[in-house]
XYZ file of C-alpha atoms in Angstrom:
500
model
C 27.572 24.994 -4.931
C 25.350 22.159 -6.239
C 21.643 22.700 -5.711
C 19.821 19.661 -4.304
C 16.600 19.069 -6.232
C 13.274 18.985 -4.411
C 10.608 16.347 -4.886
C 7.385 17.894 -6.158
C 3.758 17.143 -5.411
C 1.321 16.147 -8.134
C -1.967 17.968 -7.605
C -4.657 18.398 -10.257
C -2.287 17.500 -13.080
C 0.473 19.931 -12.040
C 3.835 19.159 -10.441
C 4.044 21.810 -7.730
C 6.428 22.745 -4.933
C 5.340 21.984 -1.389
C 4.891 24.902 0.993
C 5.813 22.863 4.080
C 8.596 23.924 6.403
C 9.701 20.338 7.072
C 11.891 18.450 4.585
C 13.924 15.248 4.645
C 16.842 14.056 2.562
C 16.571 11.223 0.040
C 19.892 9.398 0.437
C 21.780 6.888 -1.718
C 22.199 3.881 0.646
C 25.521 2.889 -0.927
C 27.259 6.286 -0.680
C 25.174 8.445 1.703
C 24.958 11.043 -1.080
C 21.896 13.281 -0.817
C 19.900 12.787 -4.009
C 16.965 15.102 -3.306
C 14.869 16.680 -0.579
C 11.331 15.453 -0.012
C 8.590 17.466 1.740
C 6.679 16.306 4.779
C 3.269 17.454 3.615
C 0.764 19.056 5.928
C -2.859 18.002 6.263
C -3.751 21.096 4.224
C -1.677 19.878 1.262
C -3.211 16.411 1.506
C -6.602 18.138 1.505
C -5.742 19.966 -1.717
C -4.867 16.669 -3.383
C -8.103 15.085 -2.170
C -10.119 18.078 -3.408
C -8.552 17.724 -6.860
C -9.352 14.004 -6.894
C -12.926 14.654 -5.799
C -13.428 17.284 -8.509
C -12.059 14.929 -11.185
C -14.183 11.961 -10.140
C -17.543 12.684 -11.850
C -16.079 13.050 -15.336
C -13.609 10.176 -14.923
C -16.202 7.698 -13.646
C -18.365 8.500 -16.691
C -15.467 8.004 -19.100
C -15.958 4.883 -21.188
C -14.300 1.787 -19.786
C -12.434 1.252 -23.055
C -11.062 4.792 -22.963
C -9.852 4.357 -19.381
C -8.237 1.066 -20.358
C -6.406 2.680 -23.288
C -4.692 5.084 -20.863
C -3.121 2.093 -19.163
C -2.211 0.488 -22.473
C -0.208 3.636 -23.154
C 1.231 3.614 -19.629
C 2.543 0.064 -19.941
C 4.229 0.994 -23.220
C 5.855 4.025 -21.588
C 7.063 1.942 -18.640
C 8.681 -0.525 -21.027
C 10.309 2.340 -22.913
C 11.728 3.828 -19.696
C 12.555 0.558 -17.924
C 16.287 1.202 -17.591
C 15.834 4.765 -16.348
C 13.294 3.603 -13.766
C 15.556 0.753 -12.627
C 18.581 3.037 -12.368
C 16.678 5.604 -10.306
C 15.271 2.870 -8.087
C 18.736 1.437 -7.442
C 20.200 4.814 -6.540
C 17.549 5.674 -3.963
C 16.631 2.233 -2.621
C 19.898 0.308 -2.969
C 18.764 -2.965 -4.543
C 20.726 -4.386 -7.452
C 19.822 -3.405 -10.993
C 18.483 -6.907 -11.643
C 16.220 -6.657 -8.585
C 15.211 -3.128 -9.608
C 14.165 -4.295 -13.065
C 12.149 -7.052 -11.427
C 10.521 -4.490 -9.137
C 9.376 -2.436 -12.128
C 8.376 -5.475 -14.179
C 6.115 -6.961 -11.514
C 4.319 -3.622 -11.323
C 4.137 -3.482 -15.107
C 2.246 -6.783 -15.090
C -0.485 -5.166 -12.974
C -0.701 -2.232 -15.421
C -1.199 -4.748 -18.231
C -3.887 -6.419 -16.154
C -5.580 -3.039 -15.641
C -5.671 -2.512 -19.396
C -7.871 -5.614 -19.659
C -10.377 -4.374 -17.096
C -13.508 -4.663 -19.241
C -14.558 -8.168 -18.249
C -13.470 -7.669 -14.650
C -15.997 -4.879 -14.148
C -18.944 -6.843 -15.474
C -21.899 -7.364 -13.155
C -24.656 -10.001 -13.043
C -28.131 -10.316 -14.544
C -31.102 -12.540 -13.781
C -34.222 -12.403 -15.940
C -37.753 -12.932 -14.601
C -36.993 -13.202 -10.909
C -40.734 -12.521 -10.711
C -43.346 -11.976 -13.368
C -41.913 -9.396 -15.756
C -39.227 -8.410 -13.219
C -35.459 -8.523 -13.868
C -32.679 -8.034 -11.328
C -29.134 -7.062 -12.113
C -26.055 -6.035 -10.156
C -23.551 -3.475 -11.404
C -20.120 -2.508 -10.101
C -19.509 1.194 -9.605
C -16.396 3.077 -8.466
C -16.175 4.316 -4.891
C -14.791 7.808 -5.456
C -11.483 9.055 -4.062
C -9.132 6.261 -2.971
C -5.658 6.478 -1.432
C -2.510 4.373 -1.269
C 0.314 4.369 1.280
C 3.355 2.452 0.027
C 6.641 1.210 1.591
C 10.286 1.803 0.727
C 11.198 -1.719 -0.345
C 9.257 -1.786 -3.647
C 8.910 1.833 -4.786
C 7.755 0.836 -8.283
C 5.849 -2.413 -7.883
C 3.573 -1.498 -5.003
C 2.403 1.916 -6.279
C 1.670 0.087 -9.546
C -0.345 -2.478 -7.588
C -2.594 0.344 -6.432
C -3.343 3.335 -8.612
C -3.708 1.589 -12.017
C -6.419 -0.790 -10.773
C -8.172 1.880 -8.722
C -8.180 4.408 -11.549
C -9.070 2.075 -14.402
C -12.168 1.085 -12.410
C -13.261 4.729 -12.412
C -11.910 5.954 -9.092
C -9.533 8.844 -8.563
C -6.439 8.425 -6.412
C -4.099 10.044 -3.893
C -0.752 8.271 -3.540
C 1.617 8.748 -0.608
C 4.837 6.877 -1.409
C 7.596 6.241 1.097
C 9.529 9.376 1.955
C 12.725 7.288 1.819
C 12.587 6.676 -1.953
C 9.994 8.909 -3.658
C 11.902 9.518 -6.919
C 10.769 6.315 -8.646
C 7.063 6.826 -7.815
C 7.301 10.396 -9.143
C 8.720 9.110 -12.431
C 5.782 6.708 -12.651
C 3.406 9.597 -11.975
C 5.008 11.581 -14.798
C 4.542 8.642 -17.160
C 0.907 8.293 -16.065
C 0.311 11.942 -16.944
C 1.954 11.409 -20.348
C -0.246 8.345 -20.886
C -3.305 10.576 -20.678
C -4.678 10.453 -17.150
C -6.789 13.618 -16.840
C -5.825 16.222 -14.212
C -6.810 15.194 -10.712
C -7.286 11.494 -11.436
C -3.872 10.703 -9.918
C -2.364 12.943 -7.234
C 0.824 12.417 -5.224
C 1.708 13.780 -1.792
C 4.644 12.989 0.492
C 5.256 12.888 4.187
C 5.134 11.022 7.461
C 2.589 10.610 10.266
C 0.746 13.896 9.595
C 0.123 12.983 5.966
C -0.883 9.421 6.890
C -3.336 10.631 9.518
C -4.766 13.194 7.118
C -5.471 10.373 4.645
C -7.071 8.247 7.371
C -9.248 11.127 8.567
C -10.327 12.862 5.369
C -14.068 12.349 4.846
C -13.816 12.338 1.049
C -11.437 9.354 0.914
C -13.478 6.178 0.613
C -10.781 3.469 0.630
C -7.139 3.099 1.642
C -4.668 0.504 0.417
C -1.579 0.018 2.578
C 1.582 -2.092 2.403
C 4.211 -1.811 5.117
C 5.026 -2.515 8.731
C 2.714 -4.099 11.282
C 2.883 -1.027 13.517
C 1.924 1.531 10.873
C -0.485 -0.784 9.076
C -2.415 -1.532 12.252
C -2.651 2.201 12.925
C -3.938 2.880 9.393
C -6.425 0.028 9.644
C -7.822 1.140 12.975
C -7.952 4.848 12.223
C -9.245 4.395 8.685
C -11.987 1.905 9.541
C -13.075 4.001 12.523
C -13.624 6.798 10.017
C -15.826 4.538 7.888
C -13.317 3.726 5.141
C -12.507 0.471 3.460
C -8.927 -0.481 4.342
C -6.724 -3.272 3.042
C -3.417 -3.554 4.905
C -0.665 -5.976 3.932
C 1.656 -6.224 6.922
C 4.656 -8.190 8.184
C 5.874 -11.683 7.469
C 8.087 -14.512 8.605
C 8.134 -16.820 5.622
C 9.191 -20.463 5.870
C 10.484 -22.867 3.240
C 10.190 -26.580 3.993
C 12.824 -28.888 2.493
C 12.095 -32.610 2.369
C 15.020 -35.008 1.841
C 13.652 -36.063 -1.566
C 13.765 -32.508 -2.978
C 15.916 -31.874 -6.047
C 18.961 -30.747 -4.127
C 20.729 -28.382 -6.509
C 17.589 -26.519 -7.560
C 16.281 -26.316 -3.993
C 19.474 -24.915 -2.479
C 19.885 -22.322 -5.218
C 16.253 -21.275 -4.790
C 16.671 -20.925 -1.028
C 19.776 -18.747 -1.213
C 18.244 -16.478 -3.852
C 14.955 -16.117 -1.982
C 16.588 -15.529 1.409
C 19.168 -12.947 0.387
C 17.789 -11.283 -2.751
C 16.891 -7.598 -2.305
C 19.103 -7.790 0.835
C 16.206 -9.554 2.547
C 14.120 -6.370 2.403
C 10.926 -7.901 1.039
C 7.875 -9.242 2.756
C 8.010 -12.425 0.659
C 11.648 -13.267 1.478
C 12.175 -16.829 2.691
C 13.801 -16.083 6.022
C 13.322 -19.487 7.690
C 14.361 -22.823 6.177
C 12.751 -25.838 7.859
C 14.984 -28.839 7.166
C 13.089 -32.105 7.517
C 14.874 -35.332 8.436
C 18.043 -35.941 6.448
C 17.758 -32.483 4.831
C 19.447 -31.184 7.990
C 22.676 -32.435 6.429
C 22.421 -29.635 3.837
C 23.568 -26.890 6.221
C 27.209 -26.788 5.003
C 26.057 -26.535 1.390
C 23.659 -23.678 2.209
C 26.489 -21.795 3.883
C 28.860 -22.461 0.992
C 26.392 -21.087 -1.542
C 25.711 -17.991 0.543
C 29.450 -17.290 0.713
C 29.558 -16.969 -3.087
C 27.116 -14.025 -3.098
C 28.737 -10.693 -3.891
C 27.845 -7.680 -1.765
C 28.247 -4.327 -3.527
C 26.510 -1.120 -4.528
C 23.367 -1.973 -6.456
C 24.501 -0.391 -9.713
C 27.726 -2.437 -9.825
C 27.412 -5.170 -12.422
C 28.646 -8.011 -10.196
C 26.415 -7.192 -7.216
C 24.125 -9.907 -5.816
C 23.215 -8.049 -2.607
C 22.983 -4.271 -2.253
C 22.906 -2.108 0.881
C 20.080 -1.766 3.367
C 17.936 1.334 3.067
C 19.343 3.372 6.002
C 22.102 3.283 8.631
C 19.374 2.691 11.215
C 18.203 -0.398 9.317
C 21.779 -1.718 9.251
C 22.178 -1.093 12.975
C 18.906 -2.842 13.775
C 19.824 -5.936 11.727
C 23.267 -6.155 13.319
C 21.739 -5.839 16.785
C 19.351 -8.699 16.018
C 22.299 -10.819 14.878
C 23.995 -10.084 18.206
C 20.797 -11.091 20.014
C 20.744 -14.370 18.106
C 24.278 -15.172 19.236
C 23.464 -14.212 22.834
C 20.332 -16.404 22.821
C 22.249 -19.487 21.735
C 21.716 -19.836 17.998
C 24.759 -21.074 16.045
C 26.145 -18.353 13.789
C 27.166 -20.312 10.690
C 27.910 -17.196 8.604
C 28.417 -13.687 9.972
C 27.603 -10.678 7.774
C 28.210 -7.950 10.341
C 30.631 -5.083 9.729
C 30.784 -5.832 6.029
C 33.074 -3.467 4.121
C 32.787 -2.833 0.375
C 35.862 -1.152 -1.145
C 34.929 2.248 -2.505
C 31.641 2.280 -0.584
C 32.884 2.359 2.995
C 29.919 4.487 4.097
C 27.315 2.136 2.626
C 24.672 0.385 4.708
C 25.966 -3.107 3.951
C 25.264 -6.331 5.821
C 26.566 -9.549 4.312
C 24.615 -12.799 4.106
C 24.133 -14.203 7.600
C 22.999 -17.711 8.566
C 21.926 -19.107 11.938
C 21.287 -22.775 12.668
C 19.695 -24.283 15.758
C 17.080 -21.519 15.833
C 14.255 -21.885 18.362
C 10.798 -20.250 18.274
C 11.433 -18.151 21.385
C 14.506 -16.425 19.916
C 14.206 -12.831 18.743
C 15.754 -13.663 15.365
C 12.795 -15.979 14.802
C 10.052 -13.912 16.401
C 10.866 -10.619 14.665
C 10.766 -9.713 10.991
C 14.461 -8.904 10.505
C 14.152 -7.315 7.042
C 17.787 -7.962 6.245
C 19.947 -10.723 4.702
C 19.583 -13.132 7.636
C 18.479 -16.756 7.223
C 17.316 -18.937 10.132
C 17.661 -22.726 9.875
C 15.286 -24.972 11.832
C 15.425 -28.758 12.014
C 12.424 -31.078 12.456
C 11.828 -34.788 11.963
C 8.583 -34.890 9.942
C 6.434 -32.920 7.538
C 3.671 -32.799 10.171
C 6.075 -31.106 12.570
C 7.090 -28.624 9.858
C 3.465 -27.691 9.150
C 2.687 -27.303 12.856
C 5.795 -25.140 13.288
C 4.729 -22.794 10.482
C 1.132 -22.577 11.665
C 2.286 -21.640 15.168
C 4.004 -18.513 13.804
C 1.877 -15.344 14.060
C 2.410 -14.474 10.370
C 0.947 -16.110 7.296
C 2.188 -14.266 4.212
C 4.121 -16.746 2.050
C 5.620 -20.222 2.293
C 7.082 -22.926 0.079
C 7.797 -26.634 0.049
C 10.539 -28.352 -1.899
C 9.840 -31.993 -2.648
C 9.350 -34.488 -5.465
C 6.364 -36.045 -3.710
C 2.985 -34.939 -5.017
C 1.286 -36.370 -1.929
C 3.524 -34.359 0.411
C 2.992 -31.187 -1.621
C -0.776 -31.650 -1.600
C -0.821 -32.277 2.143
C 1.275 -29.145 2.686
C -0.851 -26.831 0.546
C -4.012 -28.153 2.204
C -2.911 -27.878 5.844
C -0.594 -24.868 5.996
C -2.309 -21.631 7.111
C -0.523 -19.199 4.806
C -1.794 -17.000 1.988
C 0.705 -17.721 -0.796
C 2.084 -21.251 -1.192
C 4.917 -22.282 -3.494
C 5.625 -25.841 -4.561
C 9.264 -25.921 -5.669
C 8.806 -22.161 -6.209
C 10.648 -20.039 -3.626
C 8.757 -16.715 -3.733
C 5.171 -17.535 -4.734
C 3.903 -14.026 -5.488
C 0.939 -14.679 -7.803
C 0.550 -13.176 -11.259
C -1.904 -10.240 -11.334
C -4.992 -12.154 -12.468
C -4.812 -14.119 -9.212
C -5.152 -12.374 -5.865
C -2.309 -11.598 -3.467
C -3.627 -12.947 -0.195
C -2.000 -13.522 3.215
C -3.437 -14.725 6.514
C -3.291 -14.154 10.268
C -0.900 -11.358 11.283
C 0.172 -10.623 7.714
C -3.066 -8.978 6.591
C -5.889 -6.819 7.861
C -8.935 -6.764 5.633
C -10.469 -9.536 3.575
C -9.550 -8.360 0.057
C -6.094 -8.423 -1.534
C -4.283 -5.658 -3.457
C -4.706 -7.063 -6.960
C -6.445 -9.796 -8.936
C -10.201 -10.303 -8.725
C -10.294 -9.284 -5.067
C -9.037 -5.765 -5.775
C -11.910 -5.189 -8.218
C -14.274 -5.861 -5.330
C -12.226 -3.600 -3.066
C -12.281 -0.581 -5.391
C -15.963 -0.896 -6.387
C -19.289 -1.232 -4.651
C -22.148 -3.351 -5.915
C -25.470 -1.750 -6.753
C -28.394 -4.128 -7.252
C -31.282 -3.001 -9.440
C -34.706 -4.639 -9.632
C -36.677 -3.429 -12.679
C -40.079 -3.870 -14.219
C -41.258 -2.132 -17.404
C -44.807 -1.594 -18.648
C -45.930 -1.218 -22.220
C -49.375 0.419 -22.465
C -50.088 -1.313 -25.785
C -49.390 -4.698 -24.255
C -51.068 -4.160 -20.905
C -54.128 -2.247 -22.190
C -57.310 -3.794 -20.854
C -55.396 -5.983 -18.409
C -55.578 -5.676 -14.678
C -52.202 -4.738 -13.111
C -51.474 -6.633 -9.951
C -48.969 -5.781 -7.259
C -45.896 -7.961 -7.400
C -44.367 -9.088 -4.190
C -40.882 -10.524 -4.140
C -41.285 -11.849 -0.642
């Protein structure tokens, strides 16, 4: 009888077994094979992780910036060395193709590299002689214990958005990855320990609502970073901020791509199909709505033809373009939304329901699906589908396209495809969305710029990386100083200085 491995906790530098009585299975989405069992941690176990992080904080915050940075130089080298193992593990537990899995790891790796260059990012400000003999300077200091709650769709990238930047700035960290695919985050935690993070600087717990609430409620946690659904993110935001914590919550999306008739046709159509169906649509930056302006509405048959060429298979199969969805429930939900779209009058140009992959009959597969004639009141437009479903909308002008996007409750990412600089400039100026691509389909910024988002896609005013995250994970202390030298001031009358 094969023993199913258990996912450990990382507390105070040790990988330990949970004592909880509640466990869940980690399942391969392509085969339904149980890969491991993950614990649903209690508030007591979360408290142990927080206590370890709190105990480690004084020494870690006083560690030289250059020494902290060198830990992350070593971590990025270890991630590169173990790239294929990380990607393989990620594919098995999450389902995305190996190419997507490598991209998942690589985009996180870029943030680790950014963390290794933290020195200039942590610099403060200085002003000399703000009054007679008085200098004022501001310094950035770490907050203390911070926490991260991450989603299933990017089990490498998003944890690497969080703990490297928090820790390199002098904080300690408690990570709660998704219980659906915790194996990849645990491998990253192992590499972080090998890179030289001292015990207690990074801790990992697992679980569901009890663990999340324990993080929101614990008085020693100063800040929480969250990426995930609107429902859970709103709960974390409200409960965390009510308990006096800083919270940044990146939430849902309904991303639009605008196609003007002058766009470079071949490049634009290829970009749309890749951005709509890559990662099986399970990413918050997926382009799920194409807004076809004017004569671009004639492109519908070509969009459908390109989507039909995509190969659906288990993620580790070499020819796979689209892997399975994360769970049977996710598959059922997507198929129900497709049925709703048909019932509400959208034209089903390509139907991906009941997709069968030979050899993987139990997999959670949905093929590429395309609707045209989509209206704003339809559920397939209003809801974040999180599956390989593309909605096509037709308008007459760029102004109508911009108004259509701005009327949507979400503002995560968008793109325009055009060869007109004037149209692109108008679009980037008037659209109310955080990330804008110009002939770039998924405009996730590189780490030295900030990941933003607007309206219903974000709670909090600071993003998860770039310059904004330095502000999020530090507080500013302003010092006003005056020094006296008896030899210089001897015989002089000291006067009281007022800065008002």
